Each structure stands twice: as C-alpha cells, then as structure tokens.
C-alpha cells in the first residue's frame, strides 16, 4: 500500500497534544493485458464499457477529479484585512470540548484514478481536502463506536463530542486547508455550484464560509467599510427555500439567550455588511442548509436528524427592510437574487419530479423488474431508445463446476459489535463499517459476515449484502450511452451497488469476443489484509493460477451501466462473505466522496494505454468522453 505520510510534518508538532493522522493513498491497479476482439461500439452507440481492473500489484499514478471553476471570470481575490479572524478561527477549533485522542489514526483514501497531472489545480485540491476530512471523520467515529459499545467507555477516556472539529483540526495541522490564506469575495476556486457538505466546518476548510456558527461572513472592502462575503441559509431562521432565484434572508442578532431578553436587531456587523453589499453590488456566496430525519436501520437506534449544506452559487443583495419578528421585535430582512447563468441546483428537478412515475423521459418503470428494494427507472430525454435487453440478477452467477465452501461463521447472536470477539471482524482487524453503514476506509479485502454466521441480517458487518439504499436511475447521456445517477444525496463512504454478472475464468472470458464492454477483470487483484504468515505464499499462487472476470453482458444489475471517468466519484472494493476463495471476491462500489443528486456515478476502469490487444495481437484504442479536465482522451 503506498504511503503519502510525511514523518517530518509530525516531528515538528508537539506530541503531547496531538492526534497523528497517517494518510495512505490507495493506488488503483494495473490494467491487465487482455486480448479482445469483436466489433467496437461507436461513440453514439449505447453505453461504452470496458473490462474493469482494480487493486493489483502494479502501482498506478494517483488522480483526483479536476474541473475548472465556471465562475473564474467573476471572482475577485482580496487579501484579508480583518486581523481578528485568525484568532477567532483558531478558537473555534480549540474551544470545542474535544478531548485529544492519543496515538495515531491511519486512513487509507479511495483511489482517484491513475492520471493525475495537475496536482495544483484547485478543484483537485478541494476534493482531496474534503475526502481527507470525511475519511478522518469516519475513522474517529469508528474509534468512538468501538469505545462506547456495551457501555464500556472508560471514565478516563472522555468521548469526542465534536468529531467534525477534531477532523478539521487534523486537516489544518496537515496543512491541507485550501482557500484560507486570504479571504475571497465572489466564487471560490475549486468549488462548484451544487457541491454538498455534511458539516459546517467543511465550508470553512475549503474557503466557502469561514465561520462555524454565524450565518453571515463579512470582510473589509474599499477602505474601512464591510461587505458580506457569504451567508448560510438554514432552517434555523425559517428562510424561504422554495424559490431557487430569490432568497429572503433574516438578519442576525436580537434573539433571546440565557438571562437575556429579545431586542430589536441592530444594523451592525453582518447586517451592516449585507446592507453595504447593495451599494457596492458585490457577489455574495449562498449556502443552503436543509434538515432531514433519517430512520436508523438498526432496531436499537433512534432516528436522527441529518443536516446537508449545498453551495448554491453567487447572489447579489437587492434590498432590505425591517419587520416585526416572532418575539415582537424588529428584524432585518434581506432580498438576495441569484446571479444568472449558473448551474441549477439538482434539488429543483428532484422536487419537481417528486420521485414519482411522472418523471420526464421515463421509458422503463423498473429495469430490475422488482428484484431490488426500490424500482430503478430508465430515463431518456434525448431520443426514443430504451435500455438494451439483459437479465437482471442481484447476485453473482457461479459456474456449476465451482465448488465453493462456506466460511466458518461468527457466534455474535446480537450483532457484531466487538471486533475482538467476532470471528469475521477479526479477519479485518476491526469492523470495517460505521454504525451508519459507511465504509471507514479502503481495504485490499473486506470480510463480511456470511450465511454461517449467527448474527442477524441487519448486522453492521453485512452492509453490502443489504441491497441498494439509494433511489438510482439509469439515464441516456449525450455521448456515452446509458449512465447511472441517484435522486438522493449520497454521503462519502456509502455503499452503492455490487457489480454482478457471470463469473468466468480468464481463459473463458478471452473466448467471449464482442462482449468486452461489460467485462470486469478481477484476475490478480487479491491482497490479504489479515497479515497471516501464509498470505505472501497465497498471493504468489494466485498470480500463477490466473484470475477471474465478471461478465455482465447478458446477466447483470444496475452496475453494468456505470460509466468510466478519469475523475471518478466511486471506487471498487473487494468483499468476501459467502465463500473463502480470495481469487473471486465480490466487487462492491462505494462512494469516494459526497455526491449530490443527479450527479453521474462513475468509477475508473483502470485500463493502461496501449496495453489492450485484439485477437491478432494488435493494440486496440478506445477514446474516452468522460469530460473531466483529467481526461487522457483515451480509455485504452
């Protein structure tokens, strides 16, 4: 496993008050030299798929998605003049009631793809920072869950109350914050309209909104006057969120607190800054926050309220007034209008369709024919084409000649909560998932509980077996055939789906000419993470024996429609649960980052240029149309 940890950065920091974070970067894999033949699909044909190759011995160059900021022509960087902010920002992190956690936290980040060439591109840096923050949050949460199981939390080890602040502090110590060296008025480099966040602190570490609590962030402008730089509009102020072009925002201050009486809001600080923005006509960044109550999948856990923050883009303040508020005191109201020409937020289309069968362009009600927990629609607003025919299967199809033995199961009758006592979790060294079902980090191989285990189907260590949890749909793209997207927001680490199909030995897959667009090569990707003495010998044997390929041409699931991207937002994870043959793991797709609704789901197929051959031994070429600024122009 490649290691991007810089020891010198740790030595310079005090050890007594430090949670060390070691970041490993998953390397992707080599693209196996597969001889393929058969007629290639044209660009305008149906979905462009090719054999997928994941984790193996040859290290690939790491990559993260990059796209130029659409609003670069309207953003204006202004050096910070308010010197008090640095102290305020530091205090927000330090004064968080977080007990420092001793020792090291090691985090393996999802692979970005092998073609990163613009490591200083701001979009690249923003996504890298957010992935790091999200992975650290999951890792800290994993530790807290392990310490609190069964009431075993020691009095000498206080619970980390604010995981987000702890993670933000580590990101800051690592020097991974972006856009924070100077305050920016207007669009923030590397941040795109529609980007979603789970925590307010994420807005701060990438420079969208510096303040962790206050809703109006402002700065000095043209001398000693102040203007608003950004606002967070959330349900706390009962702002109007229905109209995507006009926002009525309530001013700050005047509310009652402990031993205080409500009073009229004053035209100062953030309120004054918003008023001045009318005069100067500057752009104000708007972040919309919305609450959602989500039921827990566990019978012993209560439903929780989840907050999501969406960057809505640039607005201008048009007018302001005062009116009587709920407490009988005067409050300020500000009308902000969205700047034209920006991408529309996905929630508007989702709300319009209301997840109903009246969705525009709906051509198939359910491609799974009732085999998934929820219908998977097919939507085509471009032409009259329908998805190609295939048999929908939710599980891998093994050849009759395969004799797969069931693994020994665990005895965790009430669920697998303790990695020290669970036989399956012990193979991982820990329970690989948080209680919310998010995978904590990338592993060469994840062992889940299986058919022989005594734990219930809702066990925390059966995440990928519990089926699809998001409202997925396939849709016709402009240039790449059919693709996959979700009508729901997807949080980093979430399980998406399995890549199912017929499992073939490589030599059989070589003989299936013309179907290579649906082949997922898992041939030499095994790497045992349990560190047993025989692991190296087993790995060598696997290489000699060859590997296996999943063919989804005739039998498969929604995973067969997921397109390649040079800047993917998903990654493939090896999982075992129903047999013990490590050469043929299940291929499970997980979210590498937060993904907003209607964003196409993609992963990197990991081909190598000039390493794919036809039946005559000639190099094959396939152009890539993923549209990413990281795109190499060729898939292979």
XYZ file of N, CA, C and O in Angstrom, residues 340-408:
276
model
N -27.575 35.182 -12.793
C -27.963 34.303 -13.913
C -26.753 33.597 -14.519
O -25.611 34.009 -14.344
N -27.056 32.509 -15.248
C -26.009 31.787 -15.952
C -25.310 30.708 -15.150
O -24.401 30.054 -15.654
N -25.725 30.498 -13.897
C -25.114 29.472 -13.059
C -25.898 28.161 -13.183
O -27.088 28.170 -13.493
N -25.237 27.039 -12.927
C -25.955 25.756 -12.982
C -27.110 25.733 -11.987
O -27.006 26.267 -10.882
N -28.203 25.110 -12.384
C -29.353 24.984 -11.495
C -29.085 23.896 -10.471
O -28.412 22.905 -10.754
N -29.587 24.080 -9.269
C -29.415 23.074 -8.234
C -30.247 21.841 -8.559
O -31.374 21.934 -9.053
N -29.683 20.674 -8.241
C -30.354 19.417 -8.587
C -31.658 19.245 -7.823
O -32.596 18.613 -8.322
N -31.740 19.818 -6.602
C -32.934 19.579 -5.798
C -34.194 20.122 -6.461
O -35.298 19.652 -6.219
N -34.020 21.122 -7.339
C -35.191 21.689 -8.009
C -35.833 20.664 -8.931
O -37.055 20.486 -8.942
N -34.999 19.961 -9.716
C -35.539 18.928 -10.607
C -36.064 17.750 -9.807
O -37.093 17.162 -10.157
N -35.354 17.396 -8.723
C -35.804 16.282 -7.893
C -37.155 16.602 -7.272
O -38.061 15.769 -7.236
N -37.279 17.842 -6.800
C -38.545 18.238 -6.186
C -39.662 18.252 -7.220
O -40.801 17.864 -6.938
N -39.346 18.673 -8.445
C -40.350 18.733 -9.498
C -40.872 17.339 -9.836
O -42.071 17.127 -10.013
N -39.954 16.387 -9.904
C -40.379 15.019 -10.194
C -41.015 14.353 -8.996
O -41.827 13.445 -9.128
N -40.606 14.819 -7.791
C -41.154 14.295 -6.540
C -41.024 12.778 -6.470
O -41.833 12.083 -5.861
N -39.953 12.277 -7.124
C -39.697 10.840 -7.128
C -40.936 10.034 -7.546
O -41.253 8.993 -6.986
N -41.634 10.544 -8.523
C -42.862 9.874 -8.964
C -42.670 9.296 -10.360
O -41.681 9.558 -11.032
N -43.621 8.534 -10.809
C -43.543 7.916 -12.124
C -43.917 8.893 -13.244
O -44.000 8.509 -14.405
N -44.117 10.144 -12.898
C -44.375 11.158 -13.913
C -43.078 11.828 -14.343
O -43.101 12.829 -15.034
N -41.953 11.266 -13.946
C -40.649 11.855 -14.265
C -40.505 11.995 -15.782
O -40.794 11.076 -16.555
N -40.035 13.165 -16.204
C -39.865 13.440 -17.627
C -38.888 12.450 -18.257
O -37.818 12.191 -17.721
N -39.266 11.899 -19.389
C -38.400 10.989 -20.123
C -38.413 9.563 -19.616
O -37.653 8.722 -20.111
N -39.274 9.259 -18.652
C -39.330 7.902 -18.109
C -39.742 6.917 -19.200
O -40.805 7.046 -19.803
N -38.874 5.923 -19.473
C -39.180 4.962 -20.530
C -39.287 3.527 -20.019
O -39.850 2.676 -20.704
N -38.750 3.251 -18.822
C -38.909 1.940 -18.194
C -39.168 2.178 -16.707
O -38.414 2.892 -16.040
N -40.246 1.568 -16.193
C -40.609 1.777 -14.794
C -39.591 1.186 -13.826
O -39.314 1.757 -12.772
N -39.057 0.032 -14.158
C -38.127 -0.633 -13.250
C -37.305 -1.654 -14.029
O -37.814 -2.706 -14.401
N -36.037 -1.343 -14.277
C -35.202 -2.273 -15.042
C -34.900 -3.534 -14.249
O -34.534 -4.559 -14.819
N -35.077 -3.477 -12.907
C -34.805 -4.662 -12.087
C -35.999 -5.603 -12.027
O -35.888 -6.705 -11.477
N -37.151 -5.154 -12.532
C -38.384 -5.947 -12.523
C -38.730 -6.431 -11.116
O -39.092 -7.582 -10.911
N -38.593 -5.528 -10.152
C -38.982 -5.831 -8.780
C -37.950 -6.586 -7.967
O -38.222 -6.955 -6.818
N -36.778 -6.803 -8.508
C -35.766 -7.588 -7.799
C -34.944 -6.748 -6.822
O -34.214 -7.303 -5.991
N -35.006 -5.432 -6.919
C -34.319 -4.548 -5.979
C -35.320 -3.999 -4.965
O -36.536 -4.009 -5.204
N -34.838 -3.517 -3.807
C -35.749 -2.982 -2.783
C -36.585 -1.815 -3.272
O -37.663 -1.548 -2.742
N -36.111 -1.098 -4.277
C -36.859 0.015 -4.845
C -36.684 -0.005 -6.363
O -35.683 -0.521 -6.868
N -37.662 0.510 -7.118
C -37.559 0.460 -8.579
C -36.389 1.298 -9.094
O -36.054 2.341 -8.522
N -35.768 0.836 -10.163
C -34.702 1.585 -10.828
C -35.229 2.009 -12.192
O -35.428 1.186 -13.077
N -35.470 3.302 -12.346
C -36.072 3.808 -13.565
C -35.039 3.944 -14.676
O -33.843 4.056 -14.426
N -35.540 3.972 -15.896
C -34.737 4.343 -17.054
C -35.332 5.618 -17.625
O -36.538 5.683 -17.901
N -34.494 6.648 -17.767
C -34.946 7.969 -18.211
C -34.169 8.360 -19.461
O -32.937 8.305 -19.485
N -34.887 8.754 -20.495
C -34.266 9.188 -21.740
C -34.991 10.420 -22.250
O -36.129 10.333 -22.717
N -34.346 11.570 -22.142
C -34.925 12.822 -22.636
C -34.304 13.243 -23.963
O -34.568 14.350 -24.440
N -33.478 12.359 -24.555
C -32.763 12.713 -25.789
C -33.395 12.112 -27.041
O -33.450 12.758 -28.085
N -33.844 10.857 -26.934
C -34.409 10.187 -28.110
C -35.361 9.091 -27.645
O -35.778 9.071 -26.479
N -35.688 8.162 -28.544
C -36.662 7.109 -28.230
C -36.004 5.788 -27.829
O -36.694 4.784 -27.650
N -34.695 5.747 -27.668
C -34.006 4.497 -27.346
C -34.340 4.030 -25.935
O -34.476 4.837 -25.003
N -34.467 2.717 -25.794
C -34.654 2.100 -24.488
C -33.407 1.301 -24.133
O -32.593 0.984 -25.004
N -33.230 0.979 -22.846
C -32.034 0.217 -22.461
C -31.964 -1.112 -23.188
O -32.999 -1.707 -23.518
N -30.766 -1.625 -23.466
C -30.632 -2.915 -24.146
C -31.164 -4.037 -23.274
O -31.096 -3.971 -22.042
N -31.685 -5.094 -23.869
C -32.238 -6.208 -23.077
C -31.126 -6.991 -22.375
O -30.043 -7.197 -22.916
N -31.411 -7.417 -21.143
C -30.500 -8.270 -20.377
C -31.295 -8.863 -19.221
O -32.402 -8.403 -18.915
N -30.760 -9.877 -18.584
C -31.404 -10.492 -17.427
C -30.865 -9.856 -16.160
O -29.658 -9.875 -15.911
N -31.764 -9.296 -15.352
C -31.347 -8.611 -14.133
C -31.119 -9.632 -13.017
O -32.013 -10.417 -12.687
N -29.919 -9.625 -12.449
C -29.590 -10.524 -11.337
C -28.989 -9.700 -10.213
O -28.252 -8.752 -10.450
N -29.327 -10.046 -9.004
C -28.826 -9.305 -7.845
C -27.636 -9.982 -7.191
O -27.033 -9.425 -6.280
N -27.296 -11.182 -7.618
C -26.172 -11.915 -7.042
C -25.273 -12.433 -8.158
O -25.684 -12.588 -9.302
N -24.048 -12.753 -7.796
C -23.102 -13.322 -8.737
C -23.569 -14.698 -9.206
O -24.140 -15.468 -8.433
N -23.344 -15.002 -10.481
C -23.674 -16.307 -11.043
C -22.378 -17.094 -11.181
O -21.484 -16.720 -11.951
N -22.279 -18.190 -10.420
C -21.072 -19.015 -10.455
C -21.300 -20.226 -11.357
O -22.407 -20.790 -11.393
N -20.262 -20.682 -12.073
C -20.395 -21.894 -12.890
C -20.739 -23.104 -12.022
O -20.341 -23.186 -10.852
N -21.475 -24.037 -12.575
C -21.873 -25.231 -11.833
C -20.664 -26.040 -11.372
O -20.726 -26.755 -10.365
N -19.573 -25.913 -12.102
C -18.381 -26.700 -11.766
C -17.630 -26.151 -10.558
O -16.751 -26.816 -10.014
N -17.980 -24.926 -10.127
C -17.280 -24.322 -8.995
C -17.795 -24.923 -7.695
O -19.006 -24.976 -7.456
N -16.899 -25.385 -6.869
C -17.256 -25.934 -5.562
C -16.781 -24.960 -4.494
O -15.639 -24.996 -4.055
N -17.665 -24.050 -4.091
C -17.308 -23.007 -3.149
C -17.757 -23.390 -1.747
O -18.940 -23.653 -1.508
N -16.826 -23.434 -0.825
C -17.136 -23.807 0.551
C -17.495 -22.581 1.368
O -16.897 -21.511 1.211
N -18.489 -22.752 2.237
C -18.901 -21.656 3.104
C -17.839 -21.405 4.164
O -17.265 -22.336 4.730
N -17.570 -20.130 4.471
C -16.615 -19.838 5.535
C -17.235 -20.110 6.899
O -18.464 -20.110 7.051
N -16.397 -20.356 7.883
C -16.885 -20.538 9.248
C -17.481 -19.233 9.740
O -16.902 -18.167 9.556
